[in-house]
Amino acid sequence: MSEDLSYADVLVVGGGSAGCVVAGRVSADPDCVVTLVEAGPRTGAPGQLGVLPVGPASEVVWRYPAQLREDGPETVLARGRVVGGSGAVNGGYFVRATAEDFTRWPRSWSYEEVLPHFRRLESDPFGDRAWHGDSGPMPVTRTASADLHRVGAAFVDAATAAGFDYRADLNEPDAAGVGPVPLNARDGVRVSTADAYLAPHLDRPNLRVHAGARAVRLVRDGDRVVGAEVEQDGRTRLVCAGTVVLCAGAVGTPHLLMHSGIGPAKQLSRLGLPIAVDLPGVGQGLEDHPEVTLAYRPADPGPPRPDQAVLQVVLETDDLELRPYTAPFGLTVPGVDDPFGRIGVALMRPRSRGEIVLRSADPAVPPLVRYRYLREGADRSALAAGLDLAGELLAASGLGEPADSGAATDPLAGLGTSMHLSGSCRMGSADDPHAVVDERCRVVGVDGLWIGDGAVLPSLPSRGPHATVVMVAERVARFVAGLDA
Ligand SMILES: Cc1cc2nc3c(=O)[nH]c(=O)nc-3n(C[C@H](O)[C@H](O)[C@H](O)COP(=O)(O)OP(=O)(O)OC[C@H]3O[C@@H](n4cnc5c(N)ncnc54)[C@H](O)[C@@H]3O)c2cc1C
């Protein structure tokens, strides 16, 4: 029997990028008791921008089995598992979705509608521009030209010489070209939403943060969710709640929904799970940016610089993002052996969509992330064209000679992922049979249940998703708090 240990007006499940925003914002009302449960530890993710703490021995990530191509082998996908979530272990790149991206979202999420929320969340030195804010919790900074690592400086020179525009602000509404990456960082240290939205308010009596606490199942009373079963310290506790906001991420949120009987009936019944609400879109339609890299032998890798972002500059073209990584991954990801310099080539508007598949009726067994990358010929040729462009820019930059990394026979053989999973419980209109949440991010067919994380993105931004996920969470917090109708 579960023990009824606590009550919350609002229970936030998952203390990642989105969950910390929702808990921090909603608990501003002292009359609202907010409980945040996070499966991972409270701290442990080193904050230096030049270190990605996601290597094989990391204690702050989940390792999900993943299959990138339909006929390909399984690999492992890391996601943050710590207060701050993936945003506490990521590259610190904080580029907004473009204005054009929002033309694919429901009209109530047009660029004009979301802009105030982007402005509210940030403190950007460009704060005097119409599309920026200068008093929000997230600091947004860029590496000054004079401070760029030689990789970034040489790449900018090569790209501008090749005719690409230089953009000082890649967070302009439709910025394309080459320029410094907006970073959620201060003085070379990553600032997660746990730092920005949660830490300043931990003394609020109405805010309770439980680390090492994993929700295993939602609890319902008829059509209403009334709480969750939470495992902590080897015990299962029942947390009763007036409202539950799922922020367990694009894998964790559909996983928890399905284990609570909310999901595609066919998949649930195959595993003998009870069906409460047949929602065919749960876990379906996920998107991410496939990435291949051009490896080279760096002419001069230089010493590791933990204070420098793994990506200081980037080139945005129509549907590609070129990423000249500042240092070999062997220097930035603990436990990884990789001596090569790399220019990443990511497809930012991929046509393939994947799914999250349950493998067991036991909620402790991680689901499979099935990407189905490169099913479409157009995706393959776009990436191949991107590799050609990377080759031209490498040659012009003088950064090094292409390496024989085994990619010569099939340049797409080294396919990877940007780890930008989104849209596994996507937002949509009432007539969309695959919509999991409505335009206010309320779960369809269930009362008292919201989703506030990257799972709800209706289509993948053509930029990394972190800034956009934080914007969505800002907005969901307002819906939950009743500040916006
Ligand atoms: C290694 C890496 C690098 C990345 N780099 C960038 C980048 O530089 N720029 C960019 O734009 N994007 C980047 N991303 C993606 C970006 O960080 C994510 O899109 C974003 O952080 C997602 O936020 P979220 O709140 O949806 O999920 P998360 O931040 O992943 O939060 C989910 C949280 O829920 C917790 N959780 C899961 N299940 C449960 C449960 N059952 N009970 C309790 N807690 C649970 C998890 O432990 C986690 O803390 C990167 C991602 C990774 C993994």
Coordinates of C-alpha atoms and ligand atoms in Angstrom, one line a residue:
M1 CA 0.0 0.0 0.0
S2 CA 1.3 3.4 -0.9
E3 CA 1.6 5.9 1.9
D4 CA 0.0 9.3 1.5
L5 CA 2.9 11.5 2.4
S6 CA 2.2 14.8 1.0
Y7 CA -0.3 17.1 -0.8
A8 CA 0.5 19.7 -3.4
D9 CA -1.8 22.1 -5.2
V10 CA 0.5 21.7 -8.2
L11 CA 2.7 18.6 -8.6
V12 CA 5.5 19.1 -11.2
V13 CA 6.9 15.8 -12.4
G14 CA 10.5 16.2 -13.6
G15 CA 12.9 19.0 -12.6
G16 CA 14.6 19.5 -15.9
S17 CA 14.7 22.6 -18.2
A18 CA 10.9 23.0 -18.2
G19 CA 10.1 21.6 -14.7
C20 CA 12.3 24.2 -12.9
V21 CA 10.6 27.0 -14.9
V22 CA 7.1 25.8 -14.0
A23 CA 7.9 25.2 -10.3
G24 CA 9.7 28.5 -10.0
R25 CA 7.0 30.6 -11.7
V26 CA 3.9 28.9 -10.2
S27 CA 5.3 29.0 -6.6
A28 CA 5.5 32.8 -6.9
D29 CA 1.9 32.6 -5.5
P30 CA 2.5 32.0 -1.8
D31 CA -1.0 30.4 -1.5
C32 CA -0.1 27.7 -4.0
V33 CA 1.8 24.7 -2.6
V34 CA 4.1 23.4 -5.4
T35 CA 6.0 20.1 -5.2
L36 CA 8.6 19.2 -7.7
V37 CA 9.8 15.6 -8.0
E38 CA 13.0 14.9 -9.9
A39 CA 14.4 11.4 -10.4
G40 CA 18.0 12.5 -10.4
P41 CA 20.1 14.1 -7.8
R42 CA 20.0 17.7 -6.7
T43 CA 23.4 18.6 -8.0
G44 CA 26.4 16.9 -9.6
A45 CA 26.5 18.3 -13.1
P46 CA 29.6 20.4 -13.5
G47 CA 28.7 23.7 -15.0
Q48 CA 31.7 24.6 -17.1
L49 CA 30.7 25.2 -20.7
G50 CA 33.6 23.3 -22.2
V51 CA 32.7 20.0 -20.4
L52 CA 29.7 17.9 -21.5
P53 CA 29.2 15.5 -18.5
V54 CA 27.4 12.9 -20.5
G55 CA 30.2 10.3 -21.0
P56 CA 29.9 6.6 -20.2
A57 CA 30.5 7.0 -16.4
S58 CA 28.2 10.0 -15.9
E59 CA 25.9 9.8 -12.9
V60 CA 23.6 12.6 -14.1
V61 CA 22.2 11.1 -17.3
W62 CA 19.6 8.5 -18.3
R63 CA 20.8 6.1 -20.9
Y64 CA 18.0 5.1 -23.2
P65 CA 18.3 2.4 -25.9
A66 CA 17.9 4.1 -29.3
Q67 CA 17.8 3.1 -32.9
L68 CA 18.8 5.8 -35.3
R69 CA 17.9 4.1 -38.6
E70 CA 15.2 1.5 -39.1
D71 CA 17.6 -1.2 -40.1
G72 CA 20.5 0.0 -37.9
P73 CA 22.0 -1.2 -34.6
E74 CA 20.9 0.0 -31.2
T75 CA 22.9 2.7 -29.6
V76 CA 22.6 4.7 -26.4
L77 CA 20.9 8.1 -26.0
A78 CA 21.8 10.3 -23.0
R79 CA 19.3 12.7 -21.4
G80 CA 19.9 14.8 -18.2
R81 CA 18.9 13.1 -15.0
V82 CA 19.5 15.8 -12.4
V83 CA 17.8 18.9 -11.1
G84 CA 18.2 21.1 -14.2
G85 CA 17.7 18.1 -16.5
S86 CA 19.2 18.1 -20.0
G87 CA 19.7 21.8 -19.7
A88 CA 22.2 21.2 -16.9
V89 CA 24.4 18.9 -19.0
N90 CA 24.0 20.4 -22.5
G91 CA 26.1 22.5 -24.8
G92 CA 24.7 25.8 -23.5
Y93 CA 23.5 26.8 -27.1
F94 CA 20.4 29.0 -26.5
V95 CA 19.1 29.9 -30.0
R96 CA 15.4 30.6 -30.4
A97 CA 13.2 28.9 -33.0
T98 CA 12.8 31.3 -35.9
A99 CA 9.7 33.3 -36.7
E100 CA 9.1 31.0 -39.7
D101 CA 9.2 27.9 -37.4
F102 CA 6.2 29.2 -35.6
T103 CA 4.1 29.3 -38.8
R104 CA 3.9 25.5 -38.4
W105 CA 2.5 25.8 -34.9
P106 CA -1.1 26.5 -33.9
R107 CA -2.1 30.2 -34.5
S108 CA -2.2 30.9 -30.7
W109 CA 1.6 30.1 -30.8
S110 CA 2.5 32.5 -33.6
Y111 CA 5.8 34.4 -33.4
E112 CA 3.8 37.5 -32.2
E113 CA 2.2 35.4 -29.4
V114 CA 5.4 33.8 -28.2
L115 CA 7.7 36.8 -28.4
P116 CA 6.7 38.4 -25.0
H117 CA 7.5 35.0 -23.4
F118 CA 11.0 34.9 -25.1
R119 CA 11.6 38.4 -23.9
R120 CA 10.4 37.6 -20.3
L121 CA 12.7 34.7 -19.9
E122 CA 16.0 36.3 -20.8
S123 CA 18.6 38.9 -19.8
D124 CA 20.4 39.7 -23.0
P125 CA 22.9 42.5 -23.5
F126 CA 20.9 43.3 -26.7
G127 CA 18.0 44.1 -24.4
D128 CA 17.3 47.4 -26.1
R129 CA 16.0 45.6 -29.2
A130 CA 12.3 44.9 -29.9
W131 CA 12.7 41.2 -29.7
H132 CA 14.9 41.0 -26.6
G133 CA 14.5 41.3 -22.8
D134 CA 17.0 42.5 -20.2
S135 CA 15.5 41.5 -16.9
G136 CA 14.6 37.8 -17.2
P137 CA 16.1 34.9 -15.2
M138 CA 18.2 33.4 -18.0
P139 CA 21.4 35.2 -18.9
V140 CA 22.1 35.1 -22.6
T141 CA 25.7 35.9 -23.7
R142 CA 27.8 35.5 -26.8
T143 CA 31.6 34.9 -27.2
A144 CA 33.2 38.2 -28.2
S145 CA 35.1 38.0 -31.5
A146 CA 38.3 38.8 -29.7
D147 CA 37.8 35.9 -27.4
L148 CA 36.9 33.2 -29.9
H149 CA 39.0 30.0 -30.0
R150 CA 40.9 29.7 -33.2
V151 CA 38.5 27.1 -34.5
G152 CA 35.5 29.6 -34.2
A153 CA 37.5 32.5 -35.6
A154 CA 38.8 30.6 -38.6
F155 CA 35.4 29.1 -39.4
V156 CA 33.8 32.6 -39.3
D157 CA 36.4 33.9 -41.7
A158 CA 36.0 30.9 -44.1
A159 CA 32.2 31.2 -44.1
T160 CA 32.1 35.0 -44.7
A161 CA 34.7 34.6 -47.4
A162 CA 32.4 32.0 -49.0
G163 CA 29.6 34.6 -49.1
F164 CA 27.5 33.8 -45.9
D165 CA 26.3 36.8 -43.9
Y166 CA 27.8 37.5 -40.6
R167 CA 25.1 37.7 -37.9
A168 CA 26.0 39.3 -34.6
D169 CA 22.6 38.1 -33.2
L170 CA 21.3 34.7 -34.1
N171 CA 18.2 35.3 -32.0
E172 CA 16.9 37.9 -34.4
P173 CA 13.5 36.7 -35.7
D174 CA 14.7 34.9 -38.9
A175 CA 18.5 35.1 -38.5
A176 CA 20.5 33.0 -40.9
G177 CA 24.3 33.1 -41.6
V178 CA 27.3 32.7 -39.4
G179 CA 27.8 34.2 -36.0
P180 CA 28.4 33.7 -32.3
V181 CA 26.1 31.3 -30.6
P182 CA 23.8 32.8 -27.9
L183 CA 24.6 30.9 -24.7
N184 CA 22.7 30.4 -21.5
A185 CA 25.9 31.1 -19.6
R186 CA 27.8 33.6 -17.4
D187 CA 31.6 33.8 -17.3
G188 CA 32.0 30.4 -19.0
V189 CA 29.6 28.6 -16.7
R190 CA 26.3 27.1 -17.9
V191 CA 23.3 28.6 -16.2
S192 CA 20.5 26.0 -16.1
T193 CA 16.9 26.7 -15.3
A194 CA 17.6 25.1 -11.9
D195 CA 20.1 27.9 -11.3
A196 CA 17.9 30.6 -12.8
Y197 CA 14.4 29.8 -11.8
L198 CA 14.6 27.4 -8.8
A199 CA 17.7 28.2 -6.7
P200 CA 16.7 31.9 -5.9
H201 CA 13.4 30.7 -4.5
L202 CA 14.3 27.6 -2.5
D203 CA 13.4 29.5 0.7
R204 CA 9.7 29.8 -0.3
P205 CA 7.7 27.8 2.3
N206 CA 5.2 26.8 -0.4
L207 CA 7.9 25.2 -2.7
R208 CA 9.1 21.7 -2.1
V209 CA 11.8 20.1 -4.2
H210 CA 12.3 16.3 -3.9
A211 CA 15.4 15.0 -5.7
G212 CA 15.9 11.2 -6.1
A213 CA 12.1 11.0 -6.4
R214 CA 10.8 9.2 -9.5
A215 CA 7.1 9.2 -10.5
V216 CA 6.2 5.7 -11.5
R217 CA 2.5 6.1 -12.2
L218 CA -0.2 8.8 -12.3
V219 CA -3.2 8.2 -10.0
R220 CA -6.7 8.9 -11.4
D221 CA -10.1 9.3 -9.9
G222 CA -12.4 8.8 -12.9
D223 CA -11.4 11.2 -15.7
R224 CA -9.3 13.3 -13.3
V225 CA -5.6 12.9 -12.4
V226 CA -5.4 13.4 -8.6
G227 CA -1.7 12.7 -8.0
A228 CA 1.2 10.3 -8.6
E229 CA 3.0 7.3 -7.1
V230 CA 6.5 8.4 -6.4
E231 CA 9.5 6.2 -5.5
Q232 CA 12.0 7.7 -3.2
D233 CA 14.6 6.0 -0.9
G234 CA 13.2 2.6 -1.8
R235 CA 9.6 3.5 -0.8
T236 CA 6.6 4.3 -2.8
R237 CA 4.7 7.4 -1.7
L238 CA 1.4 8.8 -2.9
V239 CA 1.6 12.5 -3.7
C240 CA -2.0 13.9 -3.9
A241 CA -2.3 16.9 -6.1
G242 CA -4.9 19.3 -7.4
T243 CA -3.0 19.6 -10.7
V244 CA -0.2 17.6 -12.2
V245 CA 2.2 19.1 -14.7
L246 CA 4.4 16.6 -16.5
C247 CA 7.9 17.9 -17.3
A248 CA 9.7 14.5 -17.5
G249 CA 11.0 15.3 -21.0
A250 CA 10.4 14.0 -24.5
V251 CA 11.1 10.4 -23.4
G252 CA 10.1 10.4 -19.7
T253 CA 6.7 12.1 -20.3
P254 CA 5.2 9.6 -22.8
H255 CA 6.8 6.8 -20.8
L256 CA 5.0 7.8 -17.7
L257 CA 1.7 8.5 -19.5
M258 CA 1.7 5.0 -21.1
H259 CA 2.5 3.3 -17.7
S260 CA -0.5 5.2 -16.4
G261 CA -2.8 3.8 -19.0
I262 CA -2.8 7.0 -21.2
G263 CA -1.5 6.2 -24.7
P264 CA -2.1 4.1 -27.8
A265 CA -4.4 1.3 -26.9
K266 CA -2.8 -1.1 -29.2
Q267 CA 0.7 -0.7 -27.6
L268 CA -0.7 -0.8 -24.1
S269 CA -2.8 -3.9 -24.6
R270 CA 0.2 -5.7 -26.2
L271 CA 2.0 -5.4 -22.9
G272 CA -1.1 -6.1 -20.8
L273 CA -1.3 -2.6 -19.4
P274 CA -4.7 -1.2 -18.5
I275 CA -6.1 1.4 -20.9
A276 CA -7.6 4.5 -19.2
V277 CA -7.6 6.8 -22.2
D278 CA -6.8 5.7 -25.8
L279 CA -4.5 8.6 -27.0
P280 CA -2.8 7.3 -30.2
G281 CA -0.4 10.3 -30.3
V282 CA 1.5 9.5 -27.1
G283 CA 5.1 8.6 -28.0
Q284 CA 4.4 9.1 -31.7
G285 CA 5.8 11.6 -34.2
L286 CA 8.9 12.5 -32.3
E287 CA 11.5 14.6 -34.1
D288 CA 15.2 15.4 -33.7
H289 CA 18.0 16.8 -35.8
P290 CA 20.2 14.1 -37.4
E291 CA 23.8 15.0 -37.4
V292 CA 26.9 13.7 -39.3
T293 CA 30.4 15.1 -38.7
L294 CA 33.3 15.8 -40.9
A295 CA 36.4 14.6 -39.0
Y296 CA 39.8 16.3 -39.4
R297 CA 43.2 16.2 -37.9
P298 CA 43.4 19.5 -36.0
A299 CA 46.5 21.4 -37.0
D300 CA 46.7 22.7 -33.4
P301 CA 44.1 21.4 -30.9
G302 CA 45.6 23.5 -28.1
P303 CA 45.0 22.7 -24.4
P304 CA 41.5 21.9 -23.1
R305 CA 39.6 25.2 -22.2
P306 CA 36.8 24.2 -19.9
D307 CA 35.6 27.8 -19.8
Q308 CA 35.0 27.9 -23.6
A309 CA 31.7 26.6 -25.1
V310 CA 31.9 23.4 -27.1
L311 CA 30.3 25.4 -29.8
Q312 CA 31.1 29.1 -30.0
V313 CA 29.9 29.9 -33.5
V314 CA 27.5 28.3 -35.9
L315 CA 26.4 28.6 -39.6
E316 CA 22.7 28.5 -40.3
T317 CA 21.7 27.9 -43.9
D318 CA 18.2 27.1 -45.3
D319 CA 17.9 23.7 -43.7
L320 CA 21.3 22.9 -42.3
E321 CA 23.3 23.9 -39.3
L322 CA 27.1 23.6 -39.4
R323 CA 28.8 23.3 -36.1
P324 CA 32.6 23.7 -35.8
Y325 CA 33.2 22.1 -32.4
T326 CA 35.8 24.0 -30.5
A327 CA 37.8 21.0 -29.4
P328 CA 37.8 17.2 -30.1
F329 CA 35.2 15.3 -28.1
G330 CA 38.1 13.5 -26.4
L331 CA 38.8 16.8 -24.6
T332 CA 35.2 17.8 -23.8
V333 CA 33.3 14.6 -23.0
P334 CA 34.8 12.7 -20.0
G335 CA 35.5 9.1 -20.9
V336 CA 35.3 9.5 -24.7
D337 CA 38.3 8.7 -26.8
D338 CA 38.1 10.9 -29.9
P339 CA 41.2 12.8 -31.2
F340 CA 39.6 14.4 -34.2
G341 CA 38.4 17.9 -34.8
R342 CA 34.9 17.8 -36.1
I343 CA 32.5 20.0 -38.0
G344 CA 29.0 18.8 -37.3
V345 CA 26.4 19.0 -40.1
A346 CA 22.8 18.8 -38.8
L347 CA 19.6 18.6 -40.7
M348 CA 17.3 21.2 -39.1
R349 CA 14.1 20.3 -41.0
P350 CA 14.2 16.6 -41.2
R351 CA 11.2 14.8 -42.8
S352 CA 11.5 11.6 -40.8
R353 CA 9.6 11.1 -37.6
G354 CA 10.1 8.4 -34.9
E355 CA 8.5 7.0 -31.8
I356 CA 8.9 6.0 -28.2
V357 CA 8.2 2.3 -27.8
L358 CA 7.5 0.6 -24.5
R359 CA 9.5 -2.6 -24.0
S360 CA 8.0 -3.9 -20.8
A361 CA 5.1 -3.5 -18.5
D362 CA 7.6 -2.7 -15.8
P363 CA 8.1 1.1 -15.5
A364 CA 11.7 0.6 -14.4
V365 CA 12.6 -0.7 -17.9
P366 CA 13.5 2.1 -20.2
P367 CA 11.7 2.5 -23.5
L368 CA 13.3 2.3 -26.9
V369 CA 13.7 5.6 -28.8
R370 CA 13.2 4.7 -32.4
Y371 CA 14.2 7.6 -34.7
R372 CA 13.7 6.2 -38.2
Y373 CA 16.3 8.8 -39.5
L374 CA 17.0 9.2 -43.2
R375 CA 14.0 7.2 -44.4
E376 CA 13.5 10.0 -46.9
G377 CA 15.9 10.4 -49.8
A378 CA 15.7 14.2 -49.5
D379 CA 17.1 14.0 -46.0
R380 CA 20.0 11.9 -47.2
S381 CA 20.9 14.2 -50.0
A382 CA 20.6 17.3 -47.8
L383 CA 23.1 15.9 -45.3
A384 CA 25.4 14.8 -48.1
A385 CA 25.3 18.4 -49.5
G386 CA 26.1 19.7 -46.1
L387 CA 29.1 17.5 -45.8
D388 CA 30.4 18.9 -49.1
L389 CA 29.9 22.4 -47.8
A390 CA 31.7 21.5 -44.5
G391 CA 34.6 20.1 -46.6
E392 CA 34.9 23.4 -48.6
L393 CA 34.9 25.5 -45.4
L394 CA 37.4 23.2 -43.7
A395 CA 39.8 23.5 -46.7
A396 CA 39.4 27.3 -46.7
S397 CA 39.8 27.6 -42.9
G398 CA 43.2 25.9 -42.6
L399 CA 42.0 24.1 -39.5
G400 CA 43.3 20.7 -40.5
E401 CA 43.3 17.9 -43.0
P402 CA 40.3 15.7 -43.4
A403 CA 40.8 12.5 -41.4
D404 CA 40.2 9.0 -42.5
S405 CA 37.5 8.3 -39.9
G406 CA 36.0 5.4 -41.8
A407 CA 33.4 7.8 -43.4
A408 CA 35.0 7.7 -46.9
T409 CA 33.0 4.8 -48.2
D410 CA 29.6 6.0 -46.8
P411 CA 29.7 9.6 -45.5
L412 CA 26.4 9.1 -43.7
A413 CA 27.7 5.9 -41.9
G414 CA 28.7 8.0 -38.9
L415 CA 25.1 9.2 -38.4
G416 CA 24.4 10.6 -34.9
T417 CA 21.7 12.7 -33.3
S418 CA 21.8 16.2 -31.9
M419 CA 19.9 15.0 -28.8
H420 CA 17.1 17.5 -29.5
L421 CA 14.1 15.1 -29.1
S422 CA 10.8 16.9 -29.3
G423 CA 7.2 16.4 -30.1
S424 CA 6.5 12.9 -28.6
C425 CA 3.2 14.3 -27.1
R426 CA 2.5 17.0 -29.5
M427 CA 0.2 19.9 -29.2
G428 CA -2.7 20.2 -31.7
S429 CA -6.2 21.3 -32.4
A430 CA -9.3 19.4 -31.4
D431 CA -9.6 17.7 -34.9
D432 CA -6.1 16.4 -34.9
P433 CA -6.3 12.7 -33.8
H434 CA -2.7 12.6 -32.9
A435 CA -2.8 15.7 -30.6
V436 CA -1.9 14.8 -27.0
V437 CA -2.4 18.2 -25.6
D438 CA -4.6 21.2 -26.6
E439 CA -3.2 24.6 -27.3
R440 CA -3.1 25.3 -23.5
C441 CA -1.1 22.1 -23.0
R442 CA -3.8 20.3 -21.2
V443 CA -3.8 16.5 -21.9
V444 CA -6.8 15.6 -24.1
G445 CA -9.5 13.6 -22.3
V446 CA -8.0 13.9 -18.8
D447 CA -8.7 16.6 -16.2
G448 CA -6.1 18.1 -14.0
L449 CA -3.2 17.0 -16.2
W450 CA -0.8 19.3 -18.2
I451 CA 2.4 18.8 -20.1
G452 CA 5.0 21.6 -20.0
D453 CA 8.1 20.2 -21.6
G454 CA 9.7 19.5 -25.0
A455 CA 7.3 16.7 -25.6
V456 CA 4.6 19.1 -26.7
L457 CA 6.4 21.0 -29.4
P458 CA 4.1 20.6 -32.4
S459 CA 6.9 20.7 -34.9
L460 CA 10.7 20.7 -34.4
P461 CA 12.3 24.1 -34.3
S462 CA 15.0 24.6 -37.0
R463 CA 17.3 25.5 -34.2
G464 CA 18.3 23.6 -31.0
P465 CA 15.2 23.4 -28.8
H466 CA 16.4 24.5 -25.4
A467 CA 15.4 28.2 -25.6
T468 CA 12.1 27.3 -27.1
V469 CA 11.4 24.7 -24.4
V470 CA 12.0 27.3 -21.7
M471 CA 9.6 29.7 -23.5
V472 CA 6.9 27.0 -23.7
A473 CA 7.4 26.3 -20.0
E474 CA 7.1 30.0 -19.2
R475 CA 3.8 30.0 -21.0
V476 CA 2.5 26.8 -19.4
A477 CA 3.3 28.2 -16.0
R478 CA 1.0 31.1 -16.8
F479 CA -1.8 28.8 -18.0
V480 CA -1.5 26.7 -14.9
A481 CA -1.4 29.7 -12.6
G482 CA -4.5 31.1 -14.3
L483 CA -2.6 34.2 -15.4
D484 CA -3.4 33.7 -19.1
A485 CA -6.8 32.4 -20.2
Ligands
LIG1 C1 23.8 16.1 -24.0 C2 22.8 17.1 -24.5 C3 23.2 18.2 -25.2 C4 22.3 19.1 -25.7 N1 22.7 20.3 -26.1 C5 21.8 21.3 -26.4 C6 22.2 22.6 -26.7 O1 23.3 23.0 -26.6 N2 21.2 23.5 -27.1 C7 19.9 23.2 -27.2 O2 19.1 24.0 -27.6 N3 19.5 21.9 -26.8 C8 20.4 21.0 -26.4 N4 20.0 19.8 -26.0 C9 18.5 19.6 -25.8 C10 17.9 20.4 -24.7 O3 18.8 20.4 -23.6 C11 16.6 19.8 -24.3 O4 15.7 19.9 -25.4 C12 15.9 20.4 -23.1 O5 16.7 20.5 -22.0 C13 14.7 19.5 -22.8 O6 14.0 20.0 -21.7 P1 12.8 19.2 -21.0 O7 12.4 19.9 -19.8 O8 11.8 18.8 -22.0 O9 13.5 17.8 -20.6 P2 14.8 17.5 -19.5 O10 15.5 18.8 -19.4 O11 15.4 16.4 -20.1 O12 14.0 17.3 -18.2 C14 13.3 16.1 -17.9 C15 13.6 15.8 -16.4 O13 12.6 14.9 -15.9 C16 13.3 13.9 -15.1 N5 12.4 12.7 -15.1 C17 12.2 11.9 -16.2 N6 11.4 10.9 -15.8 C18 11.0 11.2 -14.5 C19 10.1 10.6 -13.6 N7 9.4 9.5 -14.0 N8 9.9 11.1 -12.4 C20 10.7 12.2 -12.0 N9 11.6 12.8 -12.8 C21 11.7 12.3 -14.1 C22 14.6 13.8 -15.7 O14 15.6 13.2 -14.8 C23 15.0 15.2 -16.1 O15 15.7 15.9 -15.1 C24 20.9 18.9 -25.5 C25 20.5 17.7 -24.9 C26 21.4 16.8 -24.4 C27 20.9 15.5 -23.7

